[in-house]
Amino acid sequence: MDKNLKLPSHIAIIMDGNGRWAKKRNMPRAFGHKQGAKSVRAITTACAELGVKYLTLYAFSTENWKRPEQEVGFLMKLLSDYLDKETKTLIKNNVRLMTIGEIDMMDPHLCKKLKDVKKLTSKNTGLKLVLALNYGSKREITRAVRSIAADVKNKKIRVSDINEELISKRLYTAGIPDPDLLIRTSGEIRVSNFLLWQIAYSEIYVTDVLWPDFGKNNLMLALEEYSSRERRYGGIKAK
Ligand code: IPE
Ligand code: IPE
Ligand code: MG
């Protein structure tokens, strides 16, 4: 890798386009999801090797429950298989698994498996792989508002204690720095209820490449583009 490349510490990805990838091949959508899981492996490994600190992957949204039961079931099974097969590799690569979203509302077996793998990898010091599961940013913010309001009511905090830092601490992402780079595959130019608070100043990169086709070479192109961007945060160009 080019030494002058500025590496983001946190990359967040909206993994999109599995269904279209399968449709192009006259295959069922499930085939696209299966292939998409291979991209998850490739990109996780690449990020671990590059020294990226956080990789957040949008895997299942609060809106994705609207899909046919069969597709939802397939996605859950895929996640379960991923955990069975991949835990060894995560440990070997010093990757720590984390989740954001309401996993307690998912299948109890799957939820337990997720918690076990999170615990097993909790001491790993390399890449933090954050899976967004049953995640919705509006729900996340609503929960935060409720918990803060309850604390005010119980006199644990005062209204004047509410600031951006406190709000950040009440989100699922508490303790995780905001993403530097947000990637969305498959050409859709929208955020689909993902990390609305946290992407306030993220650099956004949208590619037409469908998620099952997204490999390390595509990641490197996104990183080159990120590296060439000037982040001003509302200020003016640095001299
Ligand atoms: C992304 O691919 C995977 C999930 C949302 C779980 P899609 O399934 O949304 O694929 P398209 O957008 O229909 O092509
Ligand atoms: C966003 O993709 C959710 C995930 C990648 C998990 P969708 O395919 O669900 O989003 P929309 O419906 O195109 O906005
Ligand atoms: Mg989609």
mmCIF file of C-alpha atoms and ligand atoms in Angstrom:
data_model
loop_
_atom_site.group_PDB
_atom_site.id
_atom_site.type_symbol
_atom_site.label_atom_id
_atom_site.label_comp_id
_atom_site.label_asym_id
_atom_site.label_seq_id
_atom_site.Cartn_x
_atom_site.Cartn_y
_atom_site.Cartn_z
ATOM 1 C CA MET A 1 0.000 0.000 0.000
ATOM 2 C CA ASP A 2 1.114 3.543 -0.774
ATOM 3 C CA LYS A 3 2.681 4.909 2.423
ATOM 4 C CA ASN A 4 1.218 8.347 1.799
ATOM 5 C CA LEU A 5 -2.310 6.989 1.828
ATOM 6 C CA LYS A 6 -4.346 8.368 4.730
ATOM 7 C CA LEU A 7 -6.064 5.395 6.292
ATOM 8 C CA PRO A 8 -9.493 5.884 7.905
ATOM 9 C CA SER A 9 -9.622 4.441 11.430
ATOM 10 C CA HIS A 10 -13.291 3.603 11.083
ATOM 11 C CA ILE A 11 -14.918 2.372 7.875
ATOM 12 C CA ALA A 12 -18.688 1.784 7.806
ATOM 13 C CA ILE A 13 -20.272 -0.092 4.898
ATOM 14 C CA ILE A 14 -23.852 -0.347 3.670
ATOM 15 C CA MET A 15 -23.529 -3.716 1.972
ATOM 16 C CA ASP A 16 -26.120 -3.479 -0.785
ATOM 17 C CA GLY A 17 -26.920 -5.204 -4.066
ATOM 18 C CA ASN A 18 -26.985 -8.922 -3.198
ATOM 19 C CA GLY A 19 -30.451 -9.386 -4.687
ATOM 20 C CA ARG A 20 -29.605 -7.621 -7.931
ATOM 21 C CA TRP A 21 -26.372 -9.597 -8.225
ATOM 22 C CA ALA A 22 -28.378 -12.845 -8.085
ATOM 23 C CA LYS A 23 -31.114 -11.563 -10.397
ATOM 24 C CA LYS A 24 -28.541 -10.765 -13.079
ATOM 25 C CA ARG A 25 -27.636 -14.455 -12.981
ATOM 26 C CA ASN A 26 -31.251 -15.658 -12.934
ATOM 27 C CA MET A 27 -30.656 -17.037 -9.474
ATOM 28 C CA PRO A 28 -32.706 -16.680 -6.275
ATOM 29 C CA ARG A 29 -31.857 -13.741 -3.989
ATOM 30 C CA ALA A 30 -30.440 -16.165 -1.417
ATOM 31 C CA PHE A 31 -27.613 -16.963 -3.822
ATOM 32 C CA GLY A 32 -26.632 -13.287 -3.769
ATOM 33 C CA HIS A 33 -26.631 -13.210 0.028
ATOM 34 C CA LYS A 34 -24.423 -16.291 0.134
ATOM 35 C CA GLN A 35 -21.960 -14.656 -2.203
ATOM 36 C CA GLY A 36 -22.222 -11.453 -0.165
ATOM 37 C CA ALA A 37 -20.987 -13.347 2.895
ATOM 38 C CA LYS A 38 -17.788 -14.092 0.967
ATOM 39 C CA SER A 39 -17.255 -10.356 0.482
ATOM 40 C CA VAL A 40 -17.693 -9.907 4.236
ATOM 41 C CA ARG A 41 -14.822 -12.330 4.812
ATOM 42 C CA ALA A 42 -12.590 -10.709 2.181
ATOM 43 C CA ILE A 43 -13.177 -7.147 3.388
ATOM 44 C CA THR A 44 -12.794 -8.048 7.067
ATOM 45 C CA THR A 45 -9.457 -9.733 6.358
ATOM 46 C CA ALA A 46 -8.292 -6.815 4.221
ATOM 47 C CA CYS A 47 -9.196 -4.278 6.911
ATOM 48 C CA ALA A 48 -7.454 -6.335 9.609
ATOM 49 C CA GLU A 49 -4.312 -6.530 7.466
ATOM 50 C CA LEU A 50 -4.345 -2.828 6.621
ATOM 51 C CA GLY A 51 -4.598 -1.868 10.291
ATOM 52 C CA VAL A 52 -8.065 -0.297 10.135
ATOM 53 C CA LYS A 53 -9.321 -0.026 13.725
ATOM 54 C CA TYR A 54 -13.106 -0.330 13.240
ATOM 55 C CA LEU A 55 -15.168 -1.866 10.461
ATOM 56 C CA THR A 56 -18.940 -1.475 10.840
ATOM 57 C CA LEU A 57 -21.079 -3.564 8.497
ATOM 58 C CA TYR A 58 -24.792 -2.924 8.008
ATOM 59 C CA ALA A 59 -26.058 -6.497 7.856
ATOM 60 C CA PHE A 60 -29.742 -6.281 8.814
ATOM 61 C CA SER A 61 -31.892 -3.195 9.342
ATOM 62 C CA THR A 62 -35.024 -2.720 11.439
ATOM 63 C CA GLU A 63 -36.804 -2.325 8.075
ATOM 64 C CA ASN A 64 -35.464 -5.577 6.624
ATOM 65 C CA TRP A 65 -38.105 -7.534 8.636
ATOM 66 C CA LYS A 66 -40.521 -6.417 5.893
ATOM 67 C CA ARG A 67 -38.909 -8.905 3.506
ATOM 68 C CA PRO A 68 -40.496 -12.311 2.868
ATOM 69 C CA GLU A 69 -40.151 -14.642 5.854
ATOM 70 C CA GLN A 70 -38.109 -17.057 3.804
ATOM 71 C CA GLU A 71 -35.507 -14.420 2.927
ATOM 72 C CA VAL A 72 -35.292 -13.196 6.533
ATOM 73 C CA GLY A 73 -34.843 -16.806 7.666
ATOM 74 C CA PHE A 74 -32.096 -17.339 5.132
ATOM 75 C CA LEU A 75 -30.229 -14.228 6.253
ATOM 76 C CA MET A 76 -30.404 -15.348 9.895
ATOM 77 C CA LYS A 77 -29.162 -18.823 8.985
ATOM 78 C CA LEU A 78 -26.318 -17.276 7.009
ATOM 79 C CA LEU A 79 -25.299 -15.224 10.045
ATOM 80 C CA SER A 80 -25.447 -18.271 12.257
ATOM 81 C CA ASP A 81 -23.269 -20.269 9.807
ATOM 82 C CA TYR A 82 -20.877 -17.340 9.526
ATOM 83 C CA LEU A 83 -20.393 -17.339 13.300
ATOM 84 C CA ASP A 84 -19.857 -21.121 13.360
ATOM 85 C CA LYS A 85 -17.317 -21.060 10.579
ATOM 86 C CA GLU A 86 -15.589 -17.766 11.176
ATOM 87 C CA THR A 87 -15.006 -17.554 14.928
ATOM 88 C CA LYS A 88 -11.693 -19.427 14.679
ATOM 89 C CA THR A 89 -10.428 -17.047 12.018
ATOM 90 C CA LEU A 90 -11.573 -14.012 14.001
ATOM 91 C CA ILE A 91 -9.570 -15.251 16.981
ATOM 92 C CA LYS A 92 -6.543 -16.090 14.832
ATOM 93 C CA ASN A 93 -6.623 -12.603 13.279
ATOM 94 C CA ASN A 94 -7.047 -10.884 16.675
ATOM 95 C CA VAL A 95 -10.442 -9.478 15.579
ATOM 96 C CA ARG A 96 -12.977 -8.441 18.201
ATOM 97 C CA LEU A 97 -16.648 -8.917 17.294
ATOM 98 C CA MET A 98 -19.116 -6.292 18.465
ATOM 99 C CA THR A 99 -22.737 -5.579 17.531
ATOM 100 C CA ILE A 100 -25.012 -2.557 17.339
ATOM 101 C CA GLY A 101 -28.788 -2.911 17.179
ATOM 102 C CA GLU A 102 -31.327 -4.911 19.138
ATOM 103 C CA ILE A 103 -30.012 -8.452 18.986
ATOM 104 C CA ASP A 104 -32.211 -9.493 21.930
ATOM 105 C CA MET A 105 -35.195 -9.308 19.598
ATOM 106 C CA MET A 106 -33.642 -11.861 17.250
ATOM 107 C CA ASP A 107 -33.860 -15.645 17.509
ATOM 108 C CA PRO A 108 -32.689 -16.634 21.038
ATOM 109 C CA HIS A 109 -30.203 -19.231 19.747
ATOM 110 C CA LEU A 110 -28.648 -16.778 17.350
ATOM 111 C CA CYS A 111 -28.580 -14.085 20.015
ATOM 112 C CA LYS A 112 -26.781 -16.435 22.403
ATOM 113 C CA LYS A 113 -24.284 -17.377 19.716
ATOM 114 C CA LEU A 114 -23.573 -13.703 19.031
ATOM 115 C CA LYS A 115 -23.062 -13.011 22.721
ATOM 116 C CA ASP A 116 -20.730 -16.014 23.044
ATOM 117 C CA VAL A 117 -18.546 -14.915 20.128
ATOM 118 C CA LYS A 118 -18.473 -11.345 21.424
ATOM 119 C CA LYS A 119 -17.300 -12.633 24.793
ATOM 120 C CA LEU A 120 -14.778 -15.029 23.261
ATOM 121 C CA THR A 121 -13.179 -12.233 21.239
ATOM 122 C CA SER A 122 -13.586 -9.435 23.776
ATOM 123 C CA LYS A 123 -9.882 -9.353 24.658
ATOM 124 C CA ASN A 124 -8.720 -9.187 21.036
ATOM 125 C CA THR A 125 -6.820 -5.993 20.322
ATOM 126 C CA GLY A 126 -6.852 -5.889 16.508
ATOM 127 C CA LEU A 127 -9.705 -4.853 14.211
ATOM 128 C CA LYS A 128 -13.068 -4.293 15.840
ATOM 129 C CA LEU A 129 -15.705 -5.797 13.572
ATOM 130 C CA VAL A 130 -19.019 -4.148 14.411
ATOM 131 C CA LEU A 131 -22.073 -5.880 12.925
ATOM 132 C CA ALA A 132 -25.219 -3.748 12.675
ATOM 133 C CA LEU A 133 -28.014 -6.249 13.300
ATOM 134 C CA ASN A 134 -31.666 -5.365 13.705
ATOM 135 C CA TYR A 135 -30.220 -1.871 13.583
ATOM 136 C CA GLY A 136 -32.130 1.323 12.879
ATOM 137 C CA SER A 137 -30.719 4.738 13.586
ATOM 138 C CA LYS A 138 -34.093 6.296 14.422
ATOM 139 C CA ARG A 139 -34.739 3.527 16.946
ATOM 140 C CA GLU A 140 -31.263 4.026 18.396
ATOM 141 C CA ILE A 141 -31.848 7.756 18.857
ATOM 142 C CA THR A 142 -35.327 7.166 20.306
ATOM 143 C CA ARG A 143 -33.870 4.764 22.912
ATOM 144 C CA ALA A 144 -31.208 7.324 23.818
ATOM 145 C CA VAL A 145 -33.803 10.072 24.276
ATOM 146 C CA ARG A 146 -35.903 7.795 26.483
ATOM 147 C CA SER A 147 -32.986 6.822 28.694
ATOM 148 C CA ILE A 148 -31.904 10.438 29.108
ATOM 149 C CA ALA A 149 -35.473 11.567 29.885
ATOM 150 C CA ALA A 150 -35.783 8.814 32.512
ATOM 151 C CA ASP A 151 -32.546 9.949 34.160
ATOM 152 C CA VAL A 152 -33.764 13.543 34.247
ATOM 153 C CA LYS A 153 -37.057 12.412 35.771
ATOM 154 C CA ASN A 154 -35.232 10.377 38.431
ATOM 155 C CA LYS A 155 -32.976 13.363 39.081
ATOM 156 C CA LYS A 156 -29.840 11.422 38.115
ATOM 157 C CA ILE A 157 -28.919 14.193 35.693
ATOM 158 C CA ARG A 158 -29.999 17.782 35.066
ATOM 159 C CA VAL A 159 -31.310 19.091 31.750
ATOM 160 C CA SER A 160 -28.152 21.196 31.527
ATOM 161 C CA ASP A 161 -26.047 17.996 31.647
ATOM 162 C CA ILE A 162 -27.392 16.957 28.243
ATOM 163 C CA ASN A 163 -24.752 17.585 25.619
ATOM 164 C CA GLU A 164 -23.434 15.896 22.452
ATOM 165 C CA GLU A 165 -21.052 13.712 24.447
ATOM 166 C CA LEU A 166 -23.836 12.423 26.695
ATOM 167 C CA ILE A 167 -26.061 11.660 23.708
ATOM 168 C CA SER A 168 -23.211 9.766 21.987
ATOM 169 C CA LYS A 169 -22.754 7.693 25.134
ATOM 170 C CA ARG A 170 -26.406 6.587 25.061
ATOM 171 C CA LEU A 171 -26.231 5.265 21.494
ATOM 172 C CA TYR A 172 -25.430 1.624 20.641
ATOM 173 C CA THR A 173 -22.099 2.964 19.375
ATOM 174 C CA ALA A 174 -21.037 4.310 22.797
ATOM 175 C CA GLY A 175 -17.240 4.233 22.940
ATOM 176 C CA ILE A 176 -16.845 3.713 19.188
ATOM 177 C CA PRO A 177 -15.472 6.713 17.279
ATOM 178 C CA ASP A 178 -17.599 8.070 14.419
ATOM 179 C CA PRO A 179 -16.922 6.546 10.971
ATOM 180 C CA ASP A 180 -14.368 8.406 8.862
ATOM 181 C CA LEU A 181 -15.530 6.766 5.671
ATOM 182 C CA LEU A 182 -18.993 5.511 4.735
ATOM 183 C CA ILE A 183 -19.135 3.209 1.724
ATOM 184 C CA ARG A 184 -22.348 2.152 -0.005
ATOM 185 C CA THR A 185 -22.286 -0.402 -2.771
ATOM 186 C CA SER A 186 -24.739 -0.928 -5.659
ATOM 187 C CA GLY A 187 -25.144 2.735 -6.551
ATOM 188 C CA GLU A 188 -28.023 3.700 -4.251
ATOM 189 C CA ILE A 189 -27.437 7.232 -3.002
ATOM 190 C CA ARG A 190 -29.165 7.100 0.394
ATOM 191 C CA VAL A 191 -28.323 6.224 3.983
ATOM 192 C CA SER A 192 -31.301 3.927 4.742
ATOM 193 C CA ASN A 193 -31.516 4.666 8.485
ATOM 194 C CA PHE A 194 -27.835 3.922 9.143
ATOM 195 C CA LEU A 195 -25.803 5.812 11.773
ATOM 196 C CA LEU A 196 -27.578 9.135 11.207
ATOM 197 C CA TRP A 197 -25.937 10.846 14.187
ATOM 198 C CA GLN A 198 -22.523 9.255 13.735
ATOM 199 C CA ILE A 199 -21.996 10.109 10.036
ATOM 200 C CA ALA A 200 -22.336 13.870 10.582
ATOM 201 C CA TYR A 201 -18.832 14.389 9.151
ATOM 202 C CA SER A 202 -18.049 11.069 7.477
ATOM 203 C CA GLU A 203 -16.751 11.076 3.926
ATOM 204 C CA ILE A 204 -19.266 9.276 1.712
ATOM 205 C CA TYR A 205 -18.255 6.967 -1.125
ATOM 206 C CA VAL A 206 -20.861 5.325 -3.341
ATOM 207 C CA THR A 207 -19.849 2.727 -5.907
ATOM 208 C CA ASP A 208 -21.959 0.973 -8.545
ATOM 209 C CA VAL A 209 -20.220 -2.316 -7.734
ATOM 210 C CA LEU A 210 -22.676 -4.796 -6.189
ATOM 211 C CA TRP A 211 -21.695 -6.112 -2.750
ATOM 212 C CA PRO A 212 -20.967 -9.715 -3.860
ATOM 213 C CA ASP A 213 -18.460 -8.290 -6.377
ATOM 214 C CA PHE A 214 -16.841 -5.915 -3.862
ATOM 215 C CA GLY A 215 -13.318 -7.128 -3.140
ATOM 216 C CA LYS A 216 -10.032 -5.817 -1.783
ATOM 217 C CA ASN A 217 -9.277 -3.985 -5.059
ATOM 218 C CA ASN A 218 -12.562 -2.070 -4.742
ATOM 219 C CA LEU A 219 -11.764 -1.258 -1.122
ATOM 220 C CA MET A 220 -8.370 0.115 -2.168
ATOM 221 C CA LEU A 221 -10.077 2.409 -4.721
ATOM 222 C CA ALA A 222 -12.357 3.733 -1.979
ATOM 223 C CA LEU A 223 -9.342 4.294 0.272
ATOM 224 C CA GLU A 224 -7.513 6.195 -2.469
ATOM 225 C CA GLU A 225 -10.536 8.416 -2.977
ATOM 226 C CA TYR A 226 -10.841 8.966 0.787
ATOM 227 C CA SER A 227 -7.169 9.845 1.009
ATOM 228 C CA SER A 228 -7.563 12.546 -1.643
ATOM 229 C CA ARG A 229 -10.467 14.236 0.145
ATOM 230 C CA GLU A 230 -9.916 17.279 2.307
ATOM 231 C CA ARG A 231 -11.887 17.115 5.549
ATOM 232 C CA ARG A 232 -12.657 20.635 6.640
ATOM 233 C CA TYR A 233 -15.311 20.111 9.334
ATOM 234 C CA GLY A 234 -16.793 23.483 8.511
ATOM 235 C CA GLY A 235 -13.424 25.226 8.637
ATOM 236 C CA ILE A 236 -11.347 26.479 5.725
ATOM 237 C CA LYS A 237 -8.648 24.814 3.632
ATOM 238 C CA ALA A 238 -5.499 24.147 5.637
ATOM 239 C CA LYS A 239 -2.422 25.960 4.230
HETATM 240 C C1 IPE B 1 -28.101 -6.203 0.809
HETATM 241 O O1 IPE B 1 -28.548 -6.641 -0.429
HETATM 242 C C2 IPE B 1 -28.315 -7.226 1.891
HETATM 243 C C3 IPE B 1 -29.303 -6.844 2.919
HETATM 244 C C4 IPE B 1 -30.002 -5.747 2.948
HETATM 245 C C5 IPE B 1 -29.534 -7.786 3.981
HETATM 246 P P1 IPE B 1 -30.079 -6.543 -0.867
HETATM 247 O O2 IPE B 1 -30.756 -7.791 -0.454
HETATM 248 O O3 IPE B 1 -30.686 -5.293 -0.355
HETATM 249 O O4 IPE B 1 -29.927 -6.493 -2.440
HETATM 250 P P2 IPE B 1 -30.746 -5.602 -3.463
HETATM 251 O O5 IPE B 1 -30.672 -4.186 -2.997
HETATM 252 O O6 IPE B 1 -32.146 -6.129 -3.463
HETATM 253 O O7 IPE B 1 -30.058 -5.809 -4.770
HETATM 254 C C1 IPE B 2 -29.790 -1.229 3.611
HETATM 255 O O1 IPE B 2 -30.087 -1.878 2.427
HETATM 256 C C2 IPE B 2 -29.754 -2.231 4.738
HETATM 257 C C3 IPE B 2 -28.605 -3.126 4.747
HETATM 258 C C4 IPE B 2 -27.607 -3.115 3.921
HETATM 259 C C5 IPE B 2 -28.604 -4.113 5.811
HETATM 260 P P1 IPE B 2 -31.588 -2.009 1.897
HETATM 261 O O2 IPE B 2 -31.519 -2.709 0.602
HETATM 262 O O3 IPE B 2 -32.433 -2.612 2.951
HETATM 263 O O4 IPE B 2 -32.000 -0.488 1.742
HETATM 264 P P2 IPE B 2 -33.059 0.232 0.801
HETATM 265 O O5 IPE B 2 -34.369 -0.448 1.016
HETATM 266 O O6 IPE B 2 -32.575 0.070 -0.607
HETATM 267 O O7 IPE B 2 -33.026 1.660 1.226
HETATM 268 MG MG MG B 3 -30.875 -3.422 -1.112
#
